[in-house]
Short mmCIF file of C-alpha atoms and ligand atoms in Angstrom, two decimals:
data_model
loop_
_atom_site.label_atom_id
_atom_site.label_comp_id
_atom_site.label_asym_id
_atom_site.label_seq_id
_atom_site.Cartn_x
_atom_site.Cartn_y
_atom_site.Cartn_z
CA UNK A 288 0.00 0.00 0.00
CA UNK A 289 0.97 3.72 -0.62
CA UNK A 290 2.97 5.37 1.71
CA UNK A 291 1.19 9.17 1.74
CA UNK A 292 -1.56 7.54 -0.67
CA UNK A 293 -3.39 9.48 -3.84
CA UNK A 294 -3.50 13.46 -3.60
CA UNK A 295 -7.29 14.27 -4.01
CA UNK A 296 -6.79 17.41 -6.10
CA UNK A 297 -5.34 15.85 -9.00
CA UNK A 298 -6.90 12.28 -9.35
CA UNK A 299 -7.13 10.81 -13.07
CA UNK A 300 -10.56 11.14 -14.56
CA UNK A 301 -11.24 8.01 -15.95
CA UNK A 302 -8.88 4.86 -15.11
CA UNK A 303 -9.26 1.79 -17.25
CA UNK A 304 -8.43 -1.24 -16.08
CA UNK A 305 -7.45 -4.92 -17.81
CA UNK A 306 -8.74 -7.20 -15.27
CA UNK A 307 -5.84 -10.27 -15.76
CA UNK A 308 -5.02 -13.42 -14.25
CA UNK A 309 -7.71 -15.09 -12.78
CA UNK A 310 -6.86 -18.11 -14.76
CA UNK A 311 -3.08 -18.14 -13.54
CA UNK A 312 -4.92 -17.47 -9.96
CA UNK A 313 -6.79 -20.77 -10.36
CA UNK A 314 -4.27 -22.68 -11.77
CA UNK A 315 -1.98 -21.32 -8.76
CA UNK A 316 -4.56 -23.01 -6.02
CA UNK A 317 -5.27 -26.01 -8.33
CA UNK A 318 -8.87 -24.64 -8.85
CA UNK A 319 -10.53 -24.37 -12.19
CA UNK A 320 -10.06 -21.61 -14.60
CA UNK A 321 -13.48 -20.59 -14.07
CA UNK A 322 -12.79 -20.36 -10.40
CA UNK A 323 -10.89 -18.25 -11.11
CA UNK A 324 -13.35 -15.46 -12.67
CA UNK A 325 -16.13 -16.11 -9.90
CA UNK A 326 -13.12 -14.62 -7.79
CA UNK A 327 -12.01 -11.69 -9.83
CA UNK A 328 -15.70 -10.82 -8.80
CA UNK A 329 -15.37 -9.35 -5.15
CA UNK A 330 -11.91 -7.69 -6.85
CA UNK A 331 -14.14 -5.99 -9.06
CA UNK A 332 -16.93 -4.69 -6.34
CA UNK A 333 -14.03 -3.55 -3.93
CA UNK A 334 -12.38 -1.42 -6.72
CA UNK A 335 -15.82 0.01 -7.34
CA UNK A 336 -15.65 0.98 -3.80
CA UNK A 337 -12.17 2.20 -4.06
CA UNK A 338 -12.96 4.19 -7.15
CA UNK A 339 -15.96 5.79 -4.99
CA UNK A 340 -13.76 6.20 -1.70
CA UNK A 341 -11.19 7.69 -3.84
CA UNK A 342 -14.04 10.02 -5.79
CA UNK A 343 -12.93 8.76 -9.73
CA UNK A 344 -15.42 9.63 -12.25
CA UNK A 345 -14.93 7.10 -14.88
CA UNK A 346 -14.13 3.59 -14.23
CA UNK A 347 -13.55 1.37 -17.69
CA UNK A 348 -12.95 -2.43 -17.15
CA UNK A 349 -12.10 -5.21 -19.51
CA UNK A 350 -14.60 -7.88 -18.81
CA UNK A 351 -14.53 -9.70 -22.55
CA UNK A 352 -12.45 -9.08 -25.31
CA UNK A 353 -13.32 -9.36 -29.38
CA UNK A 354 -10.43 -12.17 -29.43
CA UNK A 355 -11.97 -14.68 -26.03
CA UNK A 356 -14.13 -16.33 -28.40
CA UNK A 357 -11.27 -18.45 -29.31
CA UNK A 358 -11.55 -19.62 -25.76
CA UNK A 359 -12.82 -23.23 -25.15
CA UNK A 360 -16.73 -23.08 -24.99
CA UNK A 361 -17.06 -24.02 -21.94
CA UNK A 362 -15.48 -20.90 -20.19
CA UNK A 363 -17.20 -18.48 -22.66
CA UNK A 364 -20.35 -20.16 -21.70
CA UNK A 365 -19.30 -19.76 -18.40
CA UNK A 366 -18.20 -16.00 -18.66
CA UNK A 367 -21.57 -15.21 -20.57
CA UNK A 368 -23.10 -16.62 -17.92
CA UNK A 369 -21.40 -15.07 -14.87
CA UNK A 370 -21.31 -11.96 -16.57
CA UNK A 371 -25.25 -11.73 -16.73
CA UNK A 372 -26.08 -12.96 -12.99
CA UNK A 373 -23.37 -10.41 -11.82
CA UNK A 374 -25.20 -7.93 -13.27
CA UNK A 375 -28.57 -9.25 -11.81
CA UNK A 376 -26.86 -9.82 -8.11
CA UNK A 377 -25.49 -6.55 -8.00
CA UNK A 378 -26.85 -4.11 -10.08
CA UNK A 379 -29.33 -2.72 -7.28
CA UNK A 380 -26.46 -1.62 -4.94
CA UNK A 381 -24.29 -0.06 -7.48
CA UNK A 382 -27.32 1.84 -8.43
CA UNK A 383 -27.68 2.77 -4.42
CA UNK A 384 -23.71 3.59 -4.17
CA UNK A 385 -24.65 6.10 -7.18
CA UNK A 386 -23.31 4.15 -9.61
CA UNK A 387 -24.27 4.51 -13.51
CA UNK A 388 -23.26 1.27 -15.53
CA UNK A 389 -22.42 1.57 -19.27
CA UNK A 390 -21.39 -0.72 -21.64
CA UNK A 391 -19.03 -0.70 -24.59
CA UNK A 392 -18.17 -3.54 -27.56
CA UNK A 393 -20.31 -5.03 -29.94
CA UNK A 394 -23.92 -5.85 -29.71
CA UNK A 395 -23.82 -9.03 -32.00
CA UNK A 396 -25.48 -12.21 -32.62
CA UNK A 397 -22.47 -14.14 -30.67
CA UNK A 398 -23.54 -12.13 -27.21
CA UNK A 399 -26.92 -13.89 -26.06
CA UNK A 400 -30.19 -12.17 -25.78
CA UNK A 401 -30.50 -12.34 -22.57
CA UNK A 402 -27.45 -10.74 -21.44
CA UNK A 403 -28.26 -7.70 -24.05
CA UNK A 404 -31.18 -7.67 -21.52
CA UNK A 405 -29.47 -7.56 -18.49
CA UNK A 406 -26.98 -5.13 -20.12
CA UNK A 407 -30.11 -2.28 -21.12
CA UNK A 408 -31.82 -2.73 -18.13
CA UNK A 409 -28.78 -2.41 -16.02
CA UNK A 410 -28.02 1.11 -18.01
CA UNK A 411 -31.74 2.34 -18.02
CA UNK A 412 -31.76 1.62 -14.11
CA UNK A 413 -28.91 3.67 -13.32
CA UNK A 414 -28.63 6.01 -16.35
CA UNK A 415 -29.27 9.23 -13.72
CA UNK A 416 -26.55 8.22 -11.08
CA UNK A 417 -23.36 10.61 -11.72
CA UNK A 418 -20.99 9.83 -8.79
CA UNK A 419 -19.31 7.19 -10.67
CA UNK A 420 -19.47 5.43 -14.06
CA UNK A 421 -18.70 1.96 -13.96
CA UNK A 422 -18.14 1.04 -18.15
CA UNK A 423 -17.80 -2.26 -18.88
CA UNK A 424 -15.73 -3.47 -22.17
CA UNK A 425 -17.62 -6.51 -23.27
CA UNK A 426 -17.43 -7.84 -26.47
CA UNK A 427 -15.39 -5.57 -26.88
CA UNK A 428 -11.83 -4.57 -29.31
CA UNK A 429 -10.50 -1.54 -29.78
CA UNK A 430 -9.47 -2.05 -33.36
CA UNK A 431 -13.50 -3.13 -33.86
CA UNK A 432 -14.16 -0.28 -32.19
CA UNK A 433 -12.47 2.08 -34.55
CA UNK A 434 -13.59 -0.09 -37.86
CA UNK A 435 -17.29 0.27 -36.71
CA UNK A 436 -16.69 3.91 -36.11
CA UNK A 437 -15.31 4.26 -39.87
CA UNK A 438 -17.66 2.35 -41.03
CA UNK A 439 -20.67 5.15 -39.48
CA UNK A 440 -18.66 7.96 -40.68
CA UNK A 441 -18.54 6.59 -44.32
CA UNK A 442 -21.94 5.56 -44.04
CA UNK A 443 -23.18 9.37 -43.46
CA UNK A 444 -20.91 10.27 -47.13
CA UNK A 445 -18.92 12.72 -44.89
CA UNK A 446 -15.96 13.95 -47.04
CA UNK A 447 -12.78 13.11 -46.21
CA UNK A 448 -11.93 16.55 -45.57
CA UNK A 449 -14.07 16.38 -42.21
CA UNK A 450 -12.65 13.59 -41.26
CA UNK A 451 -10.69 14.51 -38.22
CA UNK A 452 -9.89 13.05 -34.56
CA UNK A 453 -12.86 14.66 -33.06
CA UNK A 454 -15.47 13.33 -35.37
CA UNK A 455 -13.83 9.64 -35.28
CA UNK A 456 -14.18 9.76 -31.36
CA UNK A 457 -17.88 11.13 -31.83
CA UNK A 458 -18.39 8.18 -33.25
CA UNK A 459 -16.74 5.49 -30.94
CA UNK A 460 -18.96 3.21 -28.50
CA UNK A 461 -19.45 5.49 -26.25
CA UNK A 462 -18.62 9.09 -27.26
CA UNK A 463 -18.85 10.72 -23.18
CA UNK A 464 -16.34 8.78 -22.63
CA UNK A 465 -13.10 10.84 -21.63
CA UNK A 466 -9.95 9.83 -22.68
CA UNK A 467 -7.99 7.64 -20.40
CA UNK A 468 -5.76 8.99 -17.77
CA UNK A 469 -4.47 6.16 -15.87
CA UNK A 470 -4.14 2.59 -17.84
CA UNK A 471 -4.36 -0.64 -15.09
CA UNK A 472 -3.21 -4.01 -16.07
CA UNK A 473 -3.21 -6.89 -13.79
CA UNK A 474 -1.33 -10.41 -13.68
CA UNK A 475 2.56 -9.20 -15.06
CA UNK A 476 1.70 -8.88 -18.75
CA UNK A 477 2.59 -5.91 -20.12
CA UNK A 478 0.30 -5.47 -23.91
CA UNK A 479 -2.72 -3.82 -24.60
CA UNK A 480 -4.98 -6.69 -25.65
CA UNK A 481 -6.87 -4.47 -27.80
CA UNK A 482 -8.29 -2.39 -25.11
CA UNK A 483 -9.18 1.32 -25.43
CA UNK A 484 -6.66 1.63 -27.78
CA UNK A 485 -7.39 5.10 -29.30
CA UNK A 486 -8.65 6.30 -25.87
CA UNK A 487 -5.24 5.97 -24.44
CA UNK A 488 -3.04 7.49 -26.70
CA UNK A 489 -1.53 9.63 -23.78
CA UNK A 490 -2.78 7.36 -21.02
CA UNK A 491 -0.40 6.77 -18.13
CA UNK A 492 0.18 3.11 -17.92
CA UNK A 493 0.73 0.77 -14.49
CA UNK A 494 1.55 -2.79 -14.57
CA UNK A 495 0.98 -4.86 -11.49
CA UNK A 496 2.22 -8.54 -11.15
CA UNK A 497 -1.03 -9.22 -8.73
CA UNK A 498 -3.48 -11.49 -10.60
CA UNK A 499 -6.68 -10.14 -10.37
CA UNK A 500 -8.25 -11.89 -7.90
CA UNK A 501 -6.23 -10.54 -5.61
CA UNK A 502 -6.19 -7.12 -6.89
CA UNK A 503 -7.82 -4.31 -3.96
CA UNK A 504 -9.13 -0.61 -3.36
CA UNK A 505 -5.42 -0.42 -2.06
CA UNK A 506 -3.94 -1.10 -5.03
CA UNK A 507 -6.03 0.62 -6.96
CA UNK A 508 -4.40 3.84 -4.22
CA UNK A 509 -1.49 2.67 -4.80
CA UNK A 510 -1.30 2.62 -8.79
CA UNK A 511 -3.08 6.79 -8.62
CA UNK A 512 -0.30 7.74 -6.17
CA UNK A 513 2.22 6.46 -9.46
CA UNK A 514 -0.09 8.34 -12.08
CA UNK A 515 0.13 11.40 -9.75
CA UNK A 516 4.21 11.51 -9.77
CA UNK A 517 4.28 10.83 -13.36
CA UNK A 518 4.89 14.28 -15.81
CA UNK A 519 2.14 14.28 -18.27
CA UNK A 520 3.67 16.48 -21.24
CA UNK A 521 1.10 15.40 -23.77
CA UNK A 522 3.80 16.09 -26.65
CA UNK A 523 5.00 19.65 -25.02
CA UNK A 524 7.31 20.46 -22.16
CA UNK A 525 6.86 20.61 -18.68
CA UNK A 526 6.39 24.35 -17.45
C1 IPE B 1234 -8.86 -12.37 -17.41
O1 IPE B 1234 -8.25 -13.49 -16.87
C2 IPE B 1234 -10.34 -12.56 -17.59
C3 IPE B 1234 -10.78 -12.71 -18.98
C4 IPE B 1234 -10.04 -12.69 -20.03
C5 IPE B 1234 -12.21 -12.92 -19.17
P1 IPE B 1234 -7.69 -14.63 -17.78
O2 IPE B 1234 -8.76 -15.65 -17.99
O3 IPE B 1234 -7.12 -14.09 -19.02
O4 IPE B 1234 -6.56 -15.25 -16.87
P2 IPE B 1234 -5.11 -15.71 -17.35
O5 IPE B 1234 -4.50 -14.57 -18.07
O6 IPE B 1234 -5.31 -16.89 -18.25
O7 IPE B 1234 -4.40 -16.07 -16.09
C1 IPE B 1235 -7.46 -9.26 -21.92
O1 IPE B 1235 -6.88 -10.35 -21.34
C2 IPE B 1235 -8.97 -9.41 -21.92
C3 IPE B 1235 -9.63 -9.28 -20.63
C4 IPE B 1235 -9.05 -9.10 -19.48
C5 IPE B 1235 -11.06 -9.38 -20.67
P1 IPE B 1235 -6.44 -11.65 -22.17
O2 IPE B 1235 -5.96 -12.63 -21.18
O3 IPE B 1235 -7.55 -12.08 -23.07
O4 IPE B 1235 -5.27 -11.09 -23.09
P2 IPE B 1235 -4.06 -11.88 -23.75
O5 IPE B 1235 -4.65 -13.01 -24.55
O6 IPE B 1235 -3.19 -12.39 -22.65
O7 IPE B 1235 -3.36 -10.86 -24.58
MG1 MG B 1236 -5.28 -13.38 -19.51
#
């Protein structure tokens, strides 16, 4: 844990966060992969917490990439399913915490129905809450992301001309989404993974060798107290 811990004036706006490792975690205890995501779960509600505690805005986290379908069926069945009955479980106190859930990635026929359920009523439930946005990156890539953004833009027979950064992040999943300020990724692998990948262009980026599971409000503290003795220069120098 951090030794003076996060200064509350100058906290990152929206943290993203690759949430790796629960299959190493498993493996580790000689449980089952899938064991392994039904614990990432209370790692997940306690960095909600944190993220409140801590007064974060925007809270991005990697549930399901574009690229797990290659997975064996059985632990995408298993994700889809855990995905949808942690939604059910605890969608009522996030919504009490203040809590607005989003979701980002594509809607298509491999995600089942009743998830894309779960996922719109969990957004129309909480779509006035404001003290924290909890966006979750299922089904989600963030070279799709851009493609299906083109692919809007061309649709509308905008010329090229208007083609600029502004109008291609108008266009991505969620366009209130701020860019990323601090980039999280779990379990000692150090790659994107596809995730918010035009978002985080200038994003400040901490590795942690904890596997998710494992993975607290503390060192969620911890990895904001880096961010905040990093120099962000954005392409300029510092003053
Ligand atoms: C991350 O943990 C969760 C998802 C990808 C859904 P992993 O399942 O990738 O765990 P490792 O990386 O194999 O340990
Ligand atoms: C990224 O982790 C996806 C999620 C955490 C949901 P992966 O475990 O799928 O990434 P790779 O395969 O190690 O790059
Ligand atoms: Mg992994």
């Amino acid at each position: 844990m951090s030794r003076t811990g996060p200064d509350g004036d100058r906290l990152p706006r929206h943290v993203a966060c690759v949430m790796d490792g629960n299959g190493r975690w498993a493996e580790r205890q000689g449980l089952k992969r899938t064991d392994g995501h039904a614990a990432g779960k209370e790692a997940l509600l306690d960095v909600v917490d944190g993220a409140l505690e801590l007064g974060i805005e925007w809270l991005t986290v990697y549930a399901f990439s574009t690229e797990n379908w290659r997975r064996p069926t059985d632990e995408v069945r298993f994700l889809m399913r855990f995905n949808e009955s942690l939604l059910v479980d605890h969608r009522d106190e996030l919504h009490e915490k203040g809590v607005r859930i989003r979701f980002i990635g594509r809607r298509d026929w491999k995600v089942p129905k009743r998830l894309l359920r779960r996922i719109d009523e969990s957004t129309a439930l909480t779509a006035g809450n404001r003290k924290l946005t909890l966006s979750v990156a299922f089904n989600y890539g963030g070279q799709a992301e851009i493609v299906d953004a083109v692919k809007q833009i061309v649709a509308t027979g905008t010329s090229p001309a208007d083609i600029d950064e502004a109008l291609i992040a108008k266009h991505l999943y969620d366009p209130e989404m701020p860019d990323v300020d601090l980039w999280i990724r779990t379990s000692g692998e150090y790659r994107f993974s596809n995730f918010l990948i035009w978002q985080s262009a200038y994003a400040e980026l901490v590795f942690v060798d904890t596997y998710w599971p494992d993975f607290r409000r503390g060192h969620l503290a911890d990895a904001v107290a880096d961010y905040q003795s990093r120099s962000r220069r954005f392409g300029g120098l510092d003053t």
